[in-house]
PDB file of C-alpha atoms in Angstrom:
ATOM      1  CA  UNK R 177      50.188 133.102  13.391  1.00  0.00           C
ATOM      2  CA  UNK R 178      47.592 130.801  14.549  1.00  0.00           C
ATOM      3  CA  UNK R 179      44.607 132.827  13.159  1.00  0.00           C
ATOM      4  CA  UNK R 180      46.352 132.709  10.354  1.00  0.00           C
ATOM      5  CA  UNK R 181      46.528 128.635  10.255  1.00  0.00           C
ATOM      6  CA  UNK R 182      42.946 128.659  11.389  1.00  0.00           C
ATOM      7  CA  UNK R 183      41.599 130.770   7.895  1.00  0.00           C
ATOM      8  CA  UNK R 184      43.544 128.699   5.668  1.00  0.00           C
ATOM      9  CA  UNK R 185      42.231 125.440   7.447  1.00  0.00           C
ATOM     10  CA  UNK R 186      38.688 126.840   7.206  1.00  0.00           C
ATOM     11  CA  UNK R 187      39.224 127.760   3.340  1.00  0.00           C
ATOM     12  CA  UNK R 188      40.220 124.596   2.537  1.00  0.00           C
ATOM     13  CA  UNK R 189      37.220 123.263   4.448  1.00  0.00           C
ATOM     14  CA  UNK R 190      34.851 125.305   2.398  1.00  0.00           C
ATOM     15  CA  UNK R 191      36.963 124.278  -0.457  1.00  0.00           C
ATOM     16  CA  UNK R 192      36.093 119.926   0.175  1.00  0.00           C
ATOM     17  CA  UNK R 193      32.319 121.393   0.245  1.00  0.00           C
ATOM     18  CA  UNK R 194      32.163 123.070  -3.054  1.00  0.00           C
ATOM     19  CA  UNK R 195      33.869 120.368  -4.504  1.00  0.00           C
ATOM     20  CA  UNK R 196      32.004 117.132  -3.221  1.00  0.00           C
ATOM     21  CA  UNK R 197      29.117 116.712  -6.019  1.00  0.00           C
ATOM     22  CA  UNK R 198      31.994 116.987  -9.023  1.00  0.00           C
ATOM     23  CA  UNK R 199      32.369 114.459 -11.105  1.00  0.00           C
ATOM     24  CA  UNK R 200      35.515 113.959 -13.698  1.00  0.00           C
ATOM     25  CA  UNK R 201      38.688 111.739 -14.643  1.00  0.00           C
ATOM     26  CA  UNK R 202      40.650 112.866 -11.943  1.00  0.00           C
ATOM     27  CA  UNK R 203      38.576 110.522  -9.469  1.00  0.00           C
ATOM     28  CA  UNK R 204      40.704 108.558  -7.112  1.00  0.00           C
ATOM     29  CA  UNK R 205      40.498 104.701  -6.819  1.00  0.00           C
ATOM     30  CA  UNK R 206      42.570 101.712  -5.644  1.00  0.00           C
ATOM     31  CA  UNK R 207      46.141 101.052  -6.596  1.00  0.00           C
ATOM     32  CA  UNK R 208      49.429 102.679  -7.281  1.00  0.00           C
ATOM     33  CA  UNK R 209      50.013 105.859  -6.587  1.00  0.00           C
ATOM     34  CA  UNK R 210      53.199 108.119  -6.098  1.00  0.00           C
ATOM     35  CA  UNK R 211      54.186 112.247  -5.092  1.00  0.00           C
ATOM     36  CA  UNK R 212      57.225 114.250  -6.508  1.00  0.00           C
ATOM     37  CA  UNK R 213      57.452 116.987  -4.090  1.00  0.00           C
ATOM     38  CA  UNK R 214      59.607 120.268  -2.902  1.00  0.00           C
ATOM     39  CA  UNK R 215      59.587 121.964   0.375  1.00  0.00           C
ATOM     40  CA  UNK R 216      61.124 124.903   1.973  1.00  0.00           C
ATOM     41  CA  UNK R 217      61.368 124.651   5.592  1.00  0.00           C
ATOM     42  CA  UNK R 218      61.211 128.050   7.740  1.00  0.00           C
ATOM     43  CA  UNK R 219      63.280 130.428   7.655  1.00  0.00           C
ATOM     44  CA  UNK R 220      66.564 128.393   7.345  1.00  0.00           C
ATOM     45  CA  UNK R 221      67.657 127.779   4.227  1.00  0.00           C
ATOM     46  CA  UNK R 222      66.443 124.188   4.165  1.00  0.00           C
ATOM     47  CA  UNK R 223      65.303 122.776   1.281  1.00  0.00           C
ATOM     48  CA  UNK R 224      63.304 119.247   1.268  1.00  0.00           C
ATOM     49  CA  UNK R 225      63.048 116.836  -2.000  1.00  0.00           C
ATOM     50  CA  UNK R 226      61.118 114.007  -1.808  1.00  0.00           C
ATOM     51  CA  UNK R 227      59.992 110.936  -3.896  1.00  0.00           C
ATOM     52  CA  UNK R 228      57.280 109.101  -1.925  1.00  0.00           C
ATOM     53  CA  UNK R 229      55.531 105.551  -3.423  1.00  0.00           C
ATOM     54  CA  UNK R 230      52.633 103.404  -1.867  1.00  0.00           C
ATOM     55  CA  UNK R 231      49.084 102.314  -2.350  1.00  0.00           C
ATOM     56  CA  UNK R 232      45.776 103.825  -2.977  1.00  0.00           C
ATOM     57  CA  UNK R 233      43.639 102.238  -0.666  1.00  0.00           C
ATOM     58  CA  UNK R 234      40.756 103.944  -1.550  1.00  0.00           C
ATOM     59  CA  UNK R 235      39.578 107.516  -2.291  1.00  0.00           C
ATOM     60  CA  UNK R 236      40.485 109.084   0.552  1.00  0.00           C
ATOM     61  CA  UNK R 237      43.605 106.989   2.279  1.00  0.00           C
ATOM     62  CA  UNK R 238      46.978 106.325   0.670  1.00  0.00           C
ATOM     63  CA  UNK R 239      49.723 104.869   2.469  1.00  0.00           C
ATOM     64  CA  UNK R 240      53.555 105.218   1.504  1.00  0.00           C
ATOM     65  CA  UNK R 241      56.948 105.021   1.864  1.00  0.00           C
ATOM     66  CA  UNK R 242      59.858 107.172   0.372  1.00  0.00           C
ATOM     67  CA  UNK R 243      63.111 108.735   0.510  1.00  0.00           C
ATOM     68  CA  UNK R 244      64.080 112.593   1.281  1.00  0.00           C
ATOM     69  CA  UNK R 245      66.939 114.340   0.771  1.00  0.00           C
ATOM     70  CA  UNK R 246      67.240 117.970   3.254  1.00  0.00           C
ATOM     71  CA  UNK R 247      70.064 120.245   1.477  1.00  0.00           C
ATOM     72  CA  UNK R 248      71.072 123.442   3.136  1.00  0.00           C
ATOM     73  CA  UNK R 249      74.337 125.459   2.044  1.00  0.00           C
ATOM     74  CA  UNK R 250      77.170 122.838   1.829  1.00  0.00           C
ATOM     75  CA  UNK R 251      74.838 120.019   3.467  1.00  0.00           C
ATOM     76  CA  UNK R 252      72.898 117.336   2.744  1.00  0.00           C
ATOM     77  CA  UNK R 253      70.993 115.001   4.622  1.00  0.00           C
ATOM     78  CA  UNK R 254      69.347 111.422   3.651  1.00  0.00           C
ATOM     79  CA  UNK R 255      66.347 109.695   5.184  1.00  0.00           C
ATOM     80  CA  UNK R 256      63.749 107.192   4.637  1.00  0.00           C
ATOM     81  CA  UNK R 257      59.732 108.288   5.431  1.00  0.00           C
ATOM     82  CA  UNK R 258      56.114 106.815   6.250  1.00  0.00           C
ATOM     83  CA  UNK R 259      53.452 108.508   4.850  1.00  0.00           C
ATOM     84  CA  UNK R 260      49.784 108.642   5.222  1.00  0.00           C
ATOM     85  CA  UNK R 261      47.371 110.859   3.471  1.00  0.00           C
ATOM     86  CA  UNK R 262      43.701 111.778   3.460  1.00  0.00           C
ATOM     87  CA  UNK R 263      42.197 113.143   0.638  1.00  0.00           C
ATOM     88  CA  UNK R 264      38.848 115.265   2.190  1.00  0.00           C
ATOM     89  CA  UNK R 265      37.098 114.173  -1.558  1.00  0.00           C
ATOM     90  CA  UNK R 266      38.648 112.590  -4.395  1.00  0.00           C
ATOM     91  CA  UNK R 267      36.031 113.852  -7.013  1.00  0.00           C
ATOM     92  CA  UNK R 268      36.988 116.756  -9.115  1.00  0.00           C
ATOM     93  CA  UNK R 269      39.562 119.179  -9.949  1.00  0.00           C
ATOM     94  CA  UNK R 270      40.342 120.710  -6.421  1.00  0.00           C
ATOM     95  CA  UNK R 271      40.824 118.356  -3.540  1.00  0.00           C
ATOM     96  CA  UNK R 272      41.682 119.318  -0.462  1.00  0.00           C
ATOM     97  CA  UNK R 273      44.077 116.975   1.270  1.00  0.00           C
ATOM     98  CA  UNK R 274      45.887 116.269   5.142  1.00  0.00           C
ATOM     99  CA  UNK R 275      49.152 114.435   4.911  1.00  0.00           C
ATOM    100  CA  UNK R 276      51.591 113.168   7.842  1.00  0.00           C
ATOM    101  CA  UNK R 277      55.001 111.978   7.564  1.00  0.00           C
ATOM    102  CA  UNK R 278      57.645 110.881  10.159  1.00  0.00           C
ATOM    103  CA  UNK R 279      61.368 110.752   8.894  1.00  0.00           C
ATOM    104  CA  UNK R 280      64.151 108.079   9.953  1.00  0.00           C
ATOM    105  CA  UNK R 281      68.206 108.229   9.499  1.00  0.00           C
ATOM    106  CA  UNK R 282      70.304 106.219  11.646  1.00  0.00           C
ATOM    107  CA  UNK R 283      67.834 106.065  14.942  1.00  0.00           C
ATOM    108  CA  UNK R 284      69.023 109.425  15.540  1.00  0.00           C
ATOM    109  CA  UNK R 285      66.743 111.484  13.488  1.00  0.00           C
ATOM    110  CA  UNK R 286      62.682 111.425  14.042  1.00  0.00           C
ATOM    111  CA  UNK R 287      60.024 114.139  13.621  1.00  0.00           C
ATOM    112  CA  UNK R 288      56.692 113.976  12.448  1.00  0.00           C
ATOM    113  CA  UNK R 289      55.406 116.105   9.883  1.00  0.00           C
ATOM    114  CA  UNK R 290      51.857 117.416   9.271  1.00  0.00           C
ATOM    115  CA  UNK R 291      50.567 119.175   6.261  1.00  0.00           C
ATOM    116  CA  UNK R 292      47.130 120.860   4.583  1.00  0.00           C
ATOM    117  CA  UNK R 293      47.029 121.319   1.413  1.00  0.00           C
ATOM    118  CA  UNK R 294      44.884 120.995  -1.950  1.00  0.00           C
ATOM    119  CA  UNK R 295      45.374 119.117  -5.156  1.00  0.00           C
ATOM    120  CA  UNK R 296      44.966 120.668  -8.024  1.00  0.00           C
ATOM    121  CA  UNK R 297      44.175 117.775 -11.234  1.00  0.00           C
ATOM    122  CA  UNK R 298      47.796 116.352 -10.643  1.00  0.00           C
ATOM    123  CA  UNK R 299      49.427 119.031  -8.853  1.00  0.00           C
ATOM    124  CA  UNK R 300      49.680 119.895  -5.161  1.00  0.00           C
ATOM    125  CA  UNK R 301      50.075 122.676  -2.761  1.00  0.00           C
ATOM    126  CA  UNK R 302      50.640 122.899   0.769  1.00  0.00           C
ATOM    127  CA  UNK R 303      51.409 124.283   3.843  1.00  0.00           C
ATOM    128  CA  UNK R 304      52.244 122.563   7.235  1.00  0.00           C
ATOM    129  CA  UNK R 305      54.794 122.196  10.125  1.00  0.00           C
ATOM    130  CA  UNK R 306      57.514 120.348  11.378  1.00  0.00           C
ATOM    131  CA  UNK R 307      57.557 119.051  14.906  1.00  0.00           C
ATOM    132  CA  UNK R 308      61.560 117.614  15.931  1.00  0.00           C
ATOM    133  CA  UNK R 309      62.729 115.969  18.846  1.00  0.00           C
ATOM    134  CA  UNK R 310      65.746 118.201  18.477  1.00  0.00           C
ATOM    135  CA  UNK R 311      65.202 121.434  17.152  1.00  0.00           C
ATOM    136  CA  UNK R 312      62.317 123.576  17.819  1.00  0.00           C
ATOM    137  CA  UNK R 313      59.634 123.061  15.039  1.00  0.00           C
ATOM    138  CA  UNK R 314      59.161 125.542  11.915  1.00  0.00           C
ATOM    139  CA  UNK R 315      56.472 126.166   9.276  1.00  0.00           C
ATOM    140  CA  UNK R 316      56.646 124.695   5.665  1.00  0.00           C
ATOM    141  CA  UNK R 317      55.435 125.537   2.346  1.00  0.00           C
ATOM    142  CA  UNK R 318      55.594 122.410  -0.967  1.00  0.00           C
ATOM    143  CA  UNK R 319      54.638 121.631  -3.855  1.00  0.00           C
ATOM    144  CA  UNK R 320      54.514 118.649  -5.831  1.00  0.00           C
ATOM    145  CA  UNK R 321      53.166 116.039  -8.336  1.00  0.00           C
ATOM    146  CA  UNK R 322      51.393 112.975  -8.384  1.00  0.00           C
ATOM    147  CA  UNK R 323      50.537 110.106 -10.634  1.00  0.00           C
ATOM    148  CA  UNK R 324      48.616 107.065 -10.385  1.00  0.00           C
ATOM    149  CA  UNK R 325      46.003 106.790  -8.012  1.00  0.00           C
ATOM    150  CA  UNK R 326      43.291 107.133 -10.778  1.00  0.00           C
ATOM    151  CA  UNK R 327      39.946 105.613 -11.607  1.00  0.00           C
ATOM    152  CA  UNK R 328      39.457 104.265 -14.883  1.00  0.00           C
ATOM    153  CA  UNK R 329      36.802 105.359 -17.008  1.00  0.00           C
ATOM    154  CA  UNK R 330      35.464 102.217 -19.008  1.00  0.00           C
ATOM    155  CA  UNK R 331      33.553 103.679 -21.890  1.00  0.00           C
ATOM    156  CA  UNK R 332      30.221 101.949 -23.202  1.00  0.00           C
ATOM    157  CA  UNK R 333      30.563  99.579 -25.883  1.00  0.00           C
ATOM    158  CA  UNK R 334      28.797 100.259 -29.314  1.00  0.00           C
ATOM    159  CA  UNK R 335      27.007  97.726 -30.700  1.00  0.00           C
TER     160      UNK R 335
END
């Protein structure tokens, strides 16, 4: 299993490489910007939906807060999350990303939350793994959708 996480790591490595010279309108600035995203979680039947919203600091850091809800058969659970993400480049089409979360619910619930992954225009895939006080950890696999975040392209004026 890890040689397994240690090829897709590399891929996406080779991935923020290729990718560094382009140039588009899916750049990444400053300001608002916001995920949509679904995860399974292992083997258990758990199934994570998440809204997370925060700020663009830059191209590569974004910093955010949302709300998850964990379903499983007959279940649901609520709680709040801190995010932080790195975007390896934020030029181009494909842009490899690492994100960490941490979860809260009633000071009884904590984990933290790493995940590689690679956005793809608006869209994003990834892989990572959960780490629990409580449970042993498990592997996940999202995806999701952004918005905002975005350079704007100011056009030359015609004279």
């Amino acid at each position: 299993m890890k040689a397994k996480i240690i090829v897709a790591m590399l891929l996406l490595l080779s991935l923020a490489t290729n990718v560094m010279g382009q140039e588009g309108k899916y750049n990444l600035g400053r300001g608002y910007r916001a995920f949509v995203e679904i995860e399974e979680m292992g083997n258990f039947g758990i199934i994570n939906l998440s809204t997370t919203h925060g700020y663009q600091f830059n191209p590569h850091i974004f910093v955010g807060a949302g709300v998850n809800c964990m379903t499983m058969i007959g279940e649901s659970l609520w709680a709040y999350s801190a995010n932080v993400r790195f975007d390896a480049t934020s030029k181009g089409k494909l842009n490899p990303f690492f994100d960490l979360k941490t979860y809260f619910q009633k000071d009884i619930f904590f984990n933290l939350h790493p995940t590689v992954g690679c956005r793809f225009n608006h869209f994003n895939v990834k892989a990572g793994y959960w780490f629990d006080k409580d449970l042993a950890g498990f592997f996940t696999v999202g995806i999701g959708f952004d918005f905002g975040g975005r350079k704007k392209k100011i056009g030359r004026a015609h004279v």
